[in-house]
PDB file of C-alpha atoms in Angstrom:
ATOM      1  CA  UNK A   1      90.122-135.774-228.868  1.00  0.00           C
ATOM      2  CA  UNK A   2      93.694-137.435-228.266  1.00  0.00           C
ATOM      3  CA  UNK A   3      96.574-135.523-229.757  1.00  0.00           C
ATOM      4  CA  UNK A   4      99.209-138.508-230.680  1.00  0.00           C
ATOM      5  CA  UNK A   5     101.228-136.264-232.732  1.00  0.00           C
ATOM      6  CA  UNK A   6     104.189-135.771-230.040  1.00  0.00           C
ATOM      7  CA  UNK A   7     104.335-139.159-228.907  1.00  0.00           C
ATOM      8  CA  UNK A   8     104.107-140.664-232.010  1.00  0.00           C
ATOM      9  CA  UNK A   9     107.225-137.916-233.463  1.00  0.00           C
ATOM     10  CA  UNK A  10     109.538-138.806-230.333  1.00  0.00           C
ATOM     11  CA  UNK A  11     109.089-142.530-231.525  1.00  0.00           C
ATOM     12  CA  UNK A  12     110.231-141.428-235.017  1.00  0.00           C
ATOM     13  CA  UNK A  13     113.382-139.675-233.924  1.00  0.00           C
ATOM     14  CA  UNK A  14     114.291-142.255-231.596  1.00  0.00           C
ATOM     15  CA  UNK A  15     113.917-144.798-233.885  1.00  0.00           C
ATOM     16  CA  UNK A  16     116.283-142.617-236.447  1.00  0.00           C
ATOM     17  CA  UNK A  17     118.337-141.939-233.558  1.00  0.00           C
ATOM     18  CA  UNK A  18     118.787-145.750-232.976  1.00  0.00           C
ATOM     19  CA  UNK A  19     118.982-146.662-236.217  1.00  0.00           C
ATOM     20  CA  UNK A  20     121.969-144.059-237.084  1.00  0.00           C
ATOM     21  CA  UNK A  21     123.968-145.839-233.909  1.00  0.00           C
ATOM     22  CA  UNK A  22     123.326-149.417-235.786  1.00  0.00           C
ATOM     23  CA  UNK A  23     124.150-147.861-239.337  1.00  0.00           C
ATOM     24  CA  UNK A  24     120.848-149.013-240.827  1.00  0.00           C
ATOM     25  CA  UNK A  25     119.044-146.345-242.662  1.00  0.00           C
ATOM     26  CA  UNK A  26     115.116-145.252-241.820  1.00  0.00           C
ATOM     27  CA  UNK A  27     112.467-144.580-244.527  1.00  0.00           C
ATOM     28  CA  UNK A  28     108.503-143.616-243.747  1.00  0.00           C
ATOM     29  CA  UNK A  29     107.527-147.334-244.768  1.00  0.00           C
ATOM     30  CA  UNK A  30     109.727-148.646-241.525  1.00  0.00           C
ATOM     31  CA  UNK A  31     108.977-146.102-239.351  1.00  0.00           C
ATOM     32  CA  UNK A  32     105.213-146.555-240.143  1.00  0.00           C
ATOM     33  CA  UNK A  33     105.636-150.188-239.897  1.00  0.00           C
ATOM     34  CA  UNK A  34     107.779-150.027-236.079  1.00  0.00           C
ATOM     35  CA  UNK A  35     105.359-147.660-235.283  1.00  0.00           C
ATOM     36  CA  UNK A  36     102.008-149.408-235.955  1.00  0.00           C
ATOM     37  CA  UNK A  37     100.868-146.018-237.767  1.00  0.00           C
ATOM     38  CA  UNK A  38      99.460-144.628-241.191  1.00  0.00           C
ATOM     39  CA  UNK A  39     102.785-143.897-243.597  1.00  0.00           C
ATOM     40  CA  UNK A  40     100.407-140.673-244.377  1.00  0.00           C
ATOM     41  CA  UNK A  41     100.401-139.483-240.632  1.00  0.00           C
ATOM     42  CA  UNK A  42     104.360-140.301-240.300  1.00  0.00           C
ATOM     43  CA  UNK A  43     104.975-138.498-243.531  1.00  0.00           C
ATOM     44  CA  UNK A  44     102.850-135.097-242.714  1.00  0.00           C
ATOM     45  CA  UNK A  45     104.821-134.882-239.339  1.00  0.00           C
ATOM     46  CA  UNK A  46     107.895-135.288-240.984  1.00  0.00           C
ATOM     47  CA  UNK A  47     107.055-131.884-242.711  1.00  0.00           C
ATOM     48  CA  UNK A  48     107.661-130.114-239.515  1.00  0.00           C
ATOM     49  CA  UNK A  49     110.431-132.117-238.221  1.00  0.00           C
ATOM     50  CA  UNK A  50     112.300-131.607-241.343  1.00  0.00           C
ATOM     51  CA  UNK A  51     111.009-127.528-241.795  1.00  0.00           C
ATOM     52  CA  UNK A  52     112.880-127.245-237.591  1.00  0.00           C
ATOM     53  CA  UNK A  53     116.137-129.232-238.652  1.00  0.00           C
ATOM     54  CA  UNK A  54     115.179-132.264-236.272  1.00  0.00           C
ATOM     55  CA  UNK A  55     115.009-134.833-239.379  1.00  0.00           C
ATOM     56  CA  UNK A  56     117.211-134.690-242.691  1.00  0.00           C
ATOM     57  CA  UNK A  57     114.975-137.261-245.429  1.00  0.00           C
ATOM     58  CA  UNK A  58     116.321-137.926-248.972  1.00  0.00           C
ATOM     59  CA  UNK A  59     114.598-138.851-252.044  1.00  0.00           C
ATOM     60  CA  UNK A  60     115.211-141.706-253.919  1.00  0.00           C
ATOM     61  CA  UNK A  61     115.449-145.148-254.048  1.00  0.00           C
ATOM     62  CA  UNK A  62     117.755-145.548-251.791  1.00  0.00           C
ATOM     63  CA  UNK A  63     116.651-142.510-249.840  1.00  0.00           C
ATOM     64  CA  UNK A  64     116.378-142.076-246.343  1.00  0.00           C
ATOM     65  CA  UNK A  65     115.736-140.344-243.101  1.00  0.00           C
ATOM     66  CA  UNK A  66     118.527-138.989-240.863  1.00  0.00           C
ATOM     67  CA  UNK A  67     118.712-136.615-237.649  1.00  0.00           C
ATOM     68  CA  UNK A  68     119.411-133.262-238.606  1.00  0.00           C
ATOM     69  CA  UNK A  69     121.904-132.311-235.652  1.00  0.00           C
ATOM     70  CA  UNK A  70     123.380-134.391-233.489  1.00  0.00           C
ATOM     71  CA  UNK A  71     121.078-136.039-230.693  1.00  0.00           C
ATOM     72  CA  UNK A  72     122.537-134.498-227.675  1.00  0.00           C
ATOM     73  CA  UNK A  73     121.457-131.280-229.904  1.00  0.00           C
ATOM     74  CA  UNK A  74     117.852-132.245-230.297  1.00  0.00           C
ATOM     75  CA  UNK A  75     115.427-131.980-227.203  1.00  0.00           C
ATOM     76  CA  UNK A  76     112.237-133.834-226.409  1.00  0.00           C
ATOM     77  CA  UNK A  77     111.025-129.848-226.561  1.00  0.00           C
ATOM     78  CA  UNK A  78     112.332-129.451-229.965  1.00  0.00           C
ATOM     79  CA  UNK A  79     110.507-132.310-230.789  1.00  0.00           C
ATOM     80  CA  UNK A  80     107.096-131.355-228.976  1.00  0.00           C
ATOM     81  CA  UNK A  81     107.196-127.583-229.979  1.00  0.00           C
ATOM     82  CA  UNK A  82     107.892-128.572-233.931  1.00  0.00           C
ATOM     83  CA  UNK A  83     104.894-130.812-234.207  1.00  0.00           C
ATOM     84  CA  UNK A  84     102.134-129.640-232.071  1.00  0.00           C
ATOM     85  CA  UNK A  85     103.087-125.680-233.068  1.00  0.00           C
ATOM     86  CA  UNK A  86     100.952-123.023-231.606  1.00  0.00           C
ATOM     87  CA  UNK A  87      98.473-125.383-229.957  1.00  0.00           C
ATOM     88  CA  UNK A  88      98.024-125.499-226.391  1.00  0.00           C
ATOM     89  CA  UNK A  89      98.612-127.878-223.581  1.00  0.00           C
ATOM     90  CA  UNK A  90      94.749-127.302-222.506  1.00  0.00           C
ATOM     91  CA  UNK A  91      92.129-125.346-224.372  1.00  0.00           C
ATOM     92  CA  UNK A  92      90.350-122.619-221.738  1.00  0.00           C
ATOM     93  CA  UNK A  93      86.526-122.200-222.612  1.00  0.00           C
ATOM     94  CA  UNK A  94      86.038-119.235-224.576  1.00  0.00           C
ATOM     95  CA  UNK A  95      84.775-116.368-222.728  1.00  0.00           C
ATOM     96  CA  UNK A  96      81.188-116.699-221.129  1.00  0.00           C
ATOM     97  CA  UNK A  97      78.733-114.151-219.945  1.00  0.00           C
ATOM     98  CA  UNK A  98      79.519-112.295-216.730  1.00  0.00           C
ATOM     99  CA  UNK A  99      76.919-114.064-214.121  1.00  0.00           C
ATOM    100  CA  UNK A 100      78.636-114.304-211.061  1.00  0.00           C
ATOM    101  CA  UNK A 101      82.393-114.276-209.732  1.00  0.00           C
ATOM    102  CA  UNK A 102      83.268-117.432-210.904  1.00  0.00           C
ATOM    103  CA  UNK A 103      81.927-116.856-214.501  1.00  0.00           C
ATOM    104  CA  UNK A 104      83.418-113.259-214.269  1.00  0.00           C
ATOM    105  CA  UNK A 105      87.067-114.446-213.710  1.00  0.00           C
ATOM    106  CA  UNK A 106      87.103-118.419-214.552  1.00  0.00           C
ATOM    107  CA  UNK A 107      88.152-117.627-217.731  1.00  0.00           C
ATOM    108  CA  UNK A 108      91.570-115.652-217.458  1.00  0.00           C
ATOM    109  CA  UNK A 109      92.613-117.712-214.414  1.00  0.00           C
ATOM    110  CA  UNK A 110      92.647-121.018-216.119  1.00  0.00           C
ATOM    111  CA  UNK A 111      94.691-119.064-219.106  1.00  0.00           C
ATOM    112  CA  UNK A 112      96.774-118.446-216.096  1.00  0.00           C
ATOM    113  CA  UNK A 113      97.207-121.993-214.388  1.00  0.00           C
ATOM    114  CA  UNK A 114      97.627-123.682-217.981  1.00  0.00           C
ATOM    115  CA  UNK A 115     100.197-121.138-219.194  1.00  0.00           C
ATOM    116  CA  UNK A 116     102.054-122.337-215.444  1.00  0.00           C
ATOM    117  CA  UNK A 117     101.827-125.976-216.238  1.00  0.00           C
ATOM    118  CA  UNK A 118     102.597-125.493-220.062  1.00  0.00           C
ATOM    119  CA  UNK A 119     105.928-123.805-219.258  1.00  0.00           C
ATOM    120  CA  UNK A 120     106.492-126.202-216.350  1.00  0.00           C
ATOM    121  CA  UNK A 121     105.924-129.195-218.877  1.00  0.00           C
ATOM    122  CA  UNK A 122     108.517-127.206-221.378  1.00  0.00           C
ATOM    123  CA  UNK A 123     111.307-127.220-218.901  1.00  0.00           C
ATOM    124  CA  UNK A 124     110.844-130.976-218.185  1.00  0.00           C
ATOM    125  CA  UNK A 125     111.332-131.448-222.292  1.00  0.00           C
ATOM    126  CA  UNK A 126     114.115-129.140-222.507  1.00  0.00           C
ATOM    127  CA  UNK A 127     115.806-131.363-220.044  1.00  0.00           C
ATOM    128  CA  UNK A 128     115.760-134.500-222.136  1.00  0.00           C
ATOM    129  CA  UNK A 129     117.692-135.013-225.611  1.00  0.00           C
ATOM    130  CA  UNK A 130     117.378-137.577-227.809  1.00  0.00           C
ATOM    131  CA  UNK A 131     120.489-139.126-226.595  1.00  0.00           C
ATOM    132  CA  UNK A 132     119.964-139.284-223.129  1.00  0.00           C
ATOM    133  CA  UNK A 133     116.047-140.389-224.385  1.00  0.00           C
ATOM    134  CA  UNK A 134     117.472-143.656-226.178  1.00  0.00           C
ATOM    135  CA  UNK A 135     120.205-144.201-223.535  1.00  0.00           C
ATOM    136  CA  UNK A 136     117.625-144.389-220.821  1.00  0.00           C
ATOM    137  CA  UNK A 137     114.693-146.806-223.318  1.00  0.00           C
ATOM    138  CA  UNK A 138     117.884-148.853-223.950  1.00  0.00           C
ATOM    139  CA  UNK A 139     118.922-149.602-220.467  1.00  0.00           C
ATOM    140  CA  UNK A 140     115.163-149.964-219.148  1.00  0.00           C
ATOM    141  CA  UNK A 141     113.983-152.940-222.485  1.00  0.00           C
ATOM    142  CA  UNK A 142     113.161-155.899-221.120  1.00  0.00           C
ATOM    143  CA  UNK A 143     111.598-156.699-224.171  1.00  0.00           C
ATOM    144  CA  UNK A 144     113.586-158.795-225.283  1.00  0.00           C
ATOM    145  CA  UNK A 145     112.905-157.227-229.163  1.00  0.00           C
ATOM    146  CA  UNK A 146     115.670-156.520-231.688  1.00  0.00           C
ATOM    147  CA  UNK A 147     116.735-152.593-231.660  1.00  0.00           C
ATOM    148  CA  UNK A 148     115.159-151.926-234.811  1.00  0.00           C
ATOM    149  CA  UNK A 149     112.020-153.602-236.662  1.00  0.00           C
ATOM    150  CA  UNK A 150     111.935-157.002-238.654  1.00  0.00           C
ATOM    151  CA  UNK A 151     111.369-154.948-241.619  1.00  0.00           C
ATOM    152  CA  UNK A 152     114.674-153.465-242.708  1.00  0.00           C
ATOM    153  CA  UNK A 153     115.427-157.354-242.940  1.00  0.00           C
ATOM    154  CA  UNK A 154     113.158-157.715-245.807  1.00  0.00           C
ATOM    155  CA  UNK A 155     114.859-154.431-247.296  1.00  0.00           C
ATOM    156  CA  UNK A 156     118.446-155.893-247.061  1.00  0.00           C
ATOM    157  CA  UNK A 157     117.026-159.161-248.880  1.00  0.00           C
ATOM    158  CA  UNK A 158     115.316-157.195-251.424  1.00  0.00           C
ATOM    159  CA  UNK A 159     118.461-155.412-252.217  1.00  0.00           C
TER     160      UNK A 159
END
């Protein structure tokens, strides 16, 4: 089974991130909406964005969702270690039956290899912030779409 959760999170903060730089505010319902996903699934990660400091969100009417430190502050590890938590990159097979050398010791060397390429995907994260994230989506759209999604428009009217 597919785990969207980081992808889907980075979205979310980069869409806070760029809508902070355009002064428009962020609520679940846009960010659900830009994202194409369930306002449920966008709300429970917000739980551990908000619990690390990644995502400020206020109540209200007029509430709203903010970045909780600045975005040269927050990396794309932040982001990936808040929402996916103690799961791992790869799940090793639980331990089988000592038949032969390979079932003796398959089992604590692919702990090994996927605790090497889990740490090696970390550093690549901890590279990347959330500023240098939108900087480099921003200079590669050719999309020709406005920064942030058609419905804050219908909020402004409604206001």
């Amino acid at each position: 089974m597919l785990d969207y959760r980081f992808p889907t999170a980075l979205q979310m903060v980069l869409s806070v991130a760029m809508a902070e730089q355009l002064g428009e505010r962020s609520t679940s319902a846009i960010l659900a909406y830009g994202l194409e996903a369930n306002p449920s699934f966008i709300r429970k990660l917000m739980v551990p964005l908000t619990r690390d400091g990644i995502i400020v969100s206020t109540l209200g009417r007029n509430g709203s969702i903010h970045l909780g430190r600045p975005p040269e502050k927050i990396t794309l590890r932040d982001i990936y270690l808040s929402v996916t938590e103690d799961k791992k990159l790869w799940a090793s097979r639980p331990d089988v039956p000592a038949r032969c050398v390979v079932s003796a010791n398959a089992c604590w060397y692919f702990k090994s290899i996927s605790e090497e390429a889990e740490q090696a995907s970390l550093a690549v994260l901890a590279r990347h912030t959330v500023a240098s994230a939108l900087d480099e989506v921003k200079k590669a759209d050719t999309s020709g779409c406005d920064p942030l999604p058609e419905l804050i428009a219908q909020y402004k009217k409604a206001q």
